[in-house]
Short mmCIF file of C-alpha atoms in Angstrom, two decimals:
data_model
loop_
_atom_site.label_atom_id
_atom_site.label_comp_id
_atom_site.label_asym_id
_atom_site.label_seq_id
_atom_site.Cartn_x
_atom_site.Cartn_y
_atom_site.Cartn_z
CA ASP A 1 95.37 83.18 98.32
CA ALA A 2 94.78 81.99 101.86
CA GLY A 3 91.43 80.50 102.58
CA VAL A 4 89.55 80.82 105.83
CA THR A 5 91.82 80.40 108.81
CA GLN A 6 90.88 79.69 112.41
CA SER A 7 92.77 79.66 115.66
CA PRO A 8 93.47 77.83 117.81
CA THR A 9 93.03 74.39 116.27
CA HIS A 10 92.33 72.70 119.58
CA LEU A 11 91.38 73.96 123.00
CA ILE A 12 90.64 72.40 126.37
CA LYS A 13 88.69 74.33 129.00
CA THR A 14 86.86 73.53 132.20
CA ARG A 15 83.23 74.19 133.04
CA GLY A 16 82.48 77.80 133.90
CA GLN A 17 85.42 79.21 132.01
CA GLN A 18 85.27 81.54 129.05
CA VAL A 19 86.75 80.97 125.60
CA THR A 20 87.53 83.09 122.54
CA LEU A 21 87.89 81.61 119.07
CA ARG A 22 89.22 83.53 116.10
CA CYS A 23 88.56 83.52 112.38
CA SER A 24 90.11 85.28 109.40
CA PRO A 25 87.94 85.22 106.31
CA LYS A 26 88.99 84.44 102.79
CA SER A 27 90.41 87.41 100.94
CA GLY A 28 87.66 89.57 99.50
CA HIS A 29 84.99 88.23 101.82
CA ASP A 30 83.25 90.54 104.28
CA THR A 31 80.66 88.25 105.87
CA VAL A 32 81.52 85.74 108.57
CA SER A 33 79.23 83.05 109.95
CA TRP A 34 79.87 80.72 112.88
CA TYR A 35 78.61 77.18 113.23
CA GLN A 36 78.76 74.62 116.02
CA GLN A 37 79.20 70.97 115.04
CA ALA A 38 78.67 68.52 117.85
CA LEU A 39 80.11 65.04 117.47
CA GLY A 40 78.13 63.00 114.97
CA GLN A 41 75.90 65.88 113.93
CA GLY A 42 75.70 68.44 111.18
CA PRO A 43 76.80 72.03 111.78
CA GLN A 44 74.31 74.35 113.45
CA PHE A 45 74.21 78.05 112.70
CA ILE A 46 75.22 80.28 115.62
CA PHE A 47 75.31 83.76 114.10
CA GLN A 48 76.50 85.87 111.20
CA TYR A 49 78.44 89.13 111.12
CA TYR A 50 78.49 91.73 108.39
CA GLU A 51 79.74 95.30 108.61
CA GLU A 52 80.77 94.64 112.20
CA GLU A 53 77.21 93.88 113.26
CA GLU A 54 75.40 90.67 114.13
CA ARG A 55 72.91 90.23 111.30
CA GLN A 56 71.35 86.89 112.10
CA ARG A 57 71.34 84.56 115.04
CA GLY A 58 70.48 80.91 115.43
CA ASN A 59 68.97 79.24 118.46
CA PHE A 60 71.90 79.76 120.82
CA PRO A 61 71.88 81.39 124.28
CA ASP A 62 73.38 84.77 125.06
CA ARG A 63 76.46 83.03 126.45
CA PHE A 64 77.52 82.91 122.81
CA SER A 65 78.61 86.29 121.54
CA GLY A 66 80.79 87.57 118.77
CA HIS A 67 82.54 90.44 117.22
CA GLN A 68 83.71 91.47 113.78
CA PHE A 69 86.65 93.79 113.27
CA PRO A 70 87.18 96.40 110.53
CA ASN A 71 89.43 93.96 108.65
CA TYR A 72 86.46 91.52 108.60
CA SER A 73 88.07 89.02 110.96
CA SER A 74 85.83 87.74 113.69
CA GLU A 75 85.80 86.32 117.19
CA LEU A 76 83.39 83.94 118.85
CA ASN A 77 83.15 84.17 122.62
CA VAL A 78 81.49 81.62 124.84
CA ASN A 79 80.99 82.39 128.53
CA ALA A 80 80.21 80.06 131.43
CA LEU A 81 81.20 76.99 129.47
CA LEU A 82 79.10 73.84 129.81
CA LEU A 83 80.09 70.28 129.01
CA GLY A 84 77.63 70.42 126.13
CA ASP A 85 79.62 73.20 124.49
CA SER A 86 82.24 70.64 123.50
CA ALA A 87 82.19 70.67 119.71
CA LEU A 88 83.95 71.65 116.52
CA TYR A 89 83.39 75.35 115.88
CA LEU A 90 83.44 76.26 112.23
CA CYS A 91 83.82 79.67 110.70
CA ALA A 92 82.59 80.36 107.18
CA SER A 93 83.13 83.44 105.05
CA SER A 94 81.35 84.77 101.99
CA PRO A 95 80.99 87.97 99.99
CA GLY A 96 78.04 90.23 100.84
CA VAL A 97 74.86 89.21 102.60
CA ARG A 98 72.97 87.45 99.86
CA GLN A 99 73.32 83.73 99.39
CA GLU A 100 76.59 82.85 97.78
CA THR A 101 79.01 80.07 98.41
CA GLN A 102 80.31 79.95 101.95
CA TYR A 103 83.89 78.82 102.42
CA PHE A 104 84.60 77.01 105.65
CA GLY A 105 87.71 77.01 107.77
CA PRO A 106 89.19 73.88 109.35
CA GLY A 107 87.51 74.58 112.66
CA THR A 108 88.49 74.82 116.30
CA ARG A 109 87.85 71.74 118.37
CA LEU A 110 86.79 72.71 121.89
CA LEU A 111 86.71 70.22 124.72
CA VAL A 112 85.06 71.26 127.98
CA LEU A 113 85.93 69.15 131.01
CA ALA B 1 61.33 76.82 108.93
CA GLN B 2 63.89 75.10 106.78
CA SER B 3 65.20 71.62 107.50
CA VAL B 4 67.19 68.87 105.86
CA THR B 5 66.90 65.10 106.23
CA GLN B 6 69.60 62.69 105.19
CA PRO B 7 67.96 59.28 105.64
CA ASP B 8 71.15 57.24 105.44
CA ILE B 9 73.49 57.54 108.42
CA HIS B 10 76.15 55.24 106.97
CA ILE B 11 76.75 53.80 103.50
CA THR B 12 79.40 51.27 102.52
CA VAL B 13 80.32 51.01 98.88
CA SER B 14 82.97 49.09 96.94
CA GLU B 15 85.65 51.00 95.11
CA GLY B 16 84.57 51.52 91.52
CA ALA B 17 80.88 51.14 92.33
CA SER B 18 78.34 53.92 92.02
CA LEU B 19 77.21 56.01 94.97
CA GLU B 20 73.99 57.85 95.68
CA LEU B 21 73.37 59.87 98.82
CA ARG B 22 69.85 61.00 99.58
CA CYS B 23 68.80 64.43 100.75
CA ASN B 24 65.27 65.70 101.40
CA TYR B 25 64.57 69.25 102.39
CA SER B 26 61.72 71.29 103.77
CA TYR B 27 61.57 74.91 102.75
CA GLY B 28 58.80 77.37 101.96
CA ALA B 29 60.25 78.79 98.76
CA THR B 30 62.78 77.77 96.16
CA PRO B 31 65.80 76.85 98.21
CA TYR B 32 69.48 77.20 97.61
CA LEU B 33 70.94 73.72 98.02
CA PHE B 34 74.46 72.56 98.74
CA TRP B 35 76.48 69.42 99.25
CA TYR B 36 79.60 69.60 101.40
CA VAL B 37 82.17 66.93 102.20
CA GLN B 38 84.13 66.66 105.44
CA SER B 39 87.18 64.46 105.82
CA PRO B 40 88.21 63.39 109.32
CA GLY B 41 89.48 66.33 111.35
CA GLN B 42 88.83 68.74 108.51
CA GLY B 43 86.45 71.56 107.77
CA LEU B 44 83.77 71.47 105.10
CA GLN B 45 84.54 71.55 101.38
CA LEU B 46 81.86 72.52 98.89
CA LEU B 47 81.14 69.80 96.32
CA LEU B 48 78.37 71.55 94.41
CA LYS B 49 75.46 73.93 94.72
CA TYR B 50 72.10 74.59 93.14
CA PHE B 51 70.70 78.09 92.94
CA SER B 52 68.51 77.98 89.84
CA GLY B 53 68.44 76.79 86.23
CA ASP B 54 69.45 73.33 85.11
CA THR B 55 68.33 70.86 87.75
CA LEU B 56 71.32 68.56 87.16
CA VAL B 57 74.36 70.14 88.74
CA GLN B 58 77.95 69.11 88.21
CA GLY B 59 80.47 69.50 90.99
CA ILE B 60 84.05 68.77 91.84
CA LYS B 61 85.62 65.32 92.16
CA GLY B 62 83.17 63.82 89.65
CA PHE B 63 80.06 64.39 91.77
CA GLU B 64 76.70 65.50 90.46
CA ALA B 65 73.33 66.18 92.06
CA GLU B 66 69.80 66.48 90.78
CA PHE B 67 67.21 68.89 92.16
CA LYS B 68 63.69 67.46 92.08
CA ARG B 69 61.19 70.04 93.27
CA SER B 70 58.25 67.60 93.21
CA GLN B 71 60.09 65.27 95.60
CA SER B 72 61.83 67.99 97.64
CA SER B 73 65.05 66.11 97.02
CA PHE B 74 68.62 66.92 96.08
CA ASN B 75 70.41 63.59 95.81
CA LEU B 76 74.15 63.36 95.28
CA ARG B 77 75.65 60.82 92.88
CA LYS B 78 79.01 59.60 91.68
CA PRO B 79 79.33 56.96 88.95
CA SER B 80 82.55 55.36 90.22
CA VAL B 81 83.78 55.78 93.77
CA HIS B 82 87.46 56.08 94.69
CA TRP B 83 88.93 55.17 98.07
CA SER B 84 89.60 58.87 98.67
CA ASP B 85 85.84 59.53 98.63
CA ALA B 86 85.52 58.00 102.10
CA ALA B 87 84.30 60.91 104.20
CA GLU B 88 81.18 62.45 105.70
CA TYR B 89 78.78 64.19 103.38
CA PHE B 90 76.41 66.96 104.36
CA CYS B 91 73.46 68.35 102.49
CA ALA B 92 72.46 71.92 103.34
CA VAL B 93 69.65 74.30 102.44
CA GLY B 94 69.55 78.06 102.68
CA PRO B 95 67.39 80.98 101.64
CA SER B 96 68.36 83.30 98.83
CA ASN B 97 68.59 86.44 100.94
CA ASP B 98 70.98 85.44 103.70
CA TYR B 99 73.63 82.96 104.63
CA LYS B 100 71.94 80.92 107.34
CA LEU B 101 72.42 77.34 106.24
CA SER B 102 70.59 74.39 107.74
CA PHE B 103 72.51 71.14 107.53
CA GLY B 104 71.44 67.55 107.61
CA ALA B 105 72.98 65.17 110.13
CA GLY B 106 75.32 63.80 107.49
CA THR B 107 76.01 60.48 105.78
CA THR B 108 79.26 58.66 106.44
CA VAL B 109 80.63 56.90 103.37
CA THR B 110 83.00 53.97 103.76
CA VAL B 111 84.79 52.65 100.67
CA ARG B 112 85.92 49.04 100.69
CA ALA B 113 88.59 47.69 98.38
#
């Protein structure tokens, strides 16, 4: 059984560009959450998707948007990249919307130059 | 608002010695509490979780944690550390009705021979 997978593993972009990160949840999971982990810090919640809708959002600007597909996979889009967007982006999946164990993927490391 | 404090940024411990990592949380109701471990370049792996019931929780890799409501703490312990336990450890808190986790800044554990 494959766990949470994310692509790409690494990405380099320049300021002002746009980026799309992808996540496939663990089998049987229908909820996907995205987190940003800056260097030396703990992950910060960006948003959560369930039933193809954004259910919750953390303190991130509208430049950060997402999407969930009918097969429960998800994308994170970041527009107008800033240097400060450089981070490890983690995807986590879980079953349903109530608190259960979240399983994290290996992350996508984004470097903005 | 929920928050997590991990007072120790870095801990060095000898192989075979005991380890205790501190975690203090702030939350308005009974929280759901988690400990995750992150090896270099990796995503987060769940060590253990507390939802309710017995306040002493057993996890994987020989770790345990104790929930103390009066002290708002959820400290992680391991009786005898192995070199493979060198990693970064994150404490997280979340509500019961959604998946938004708040993480501490993490504690880096170094194991010396």
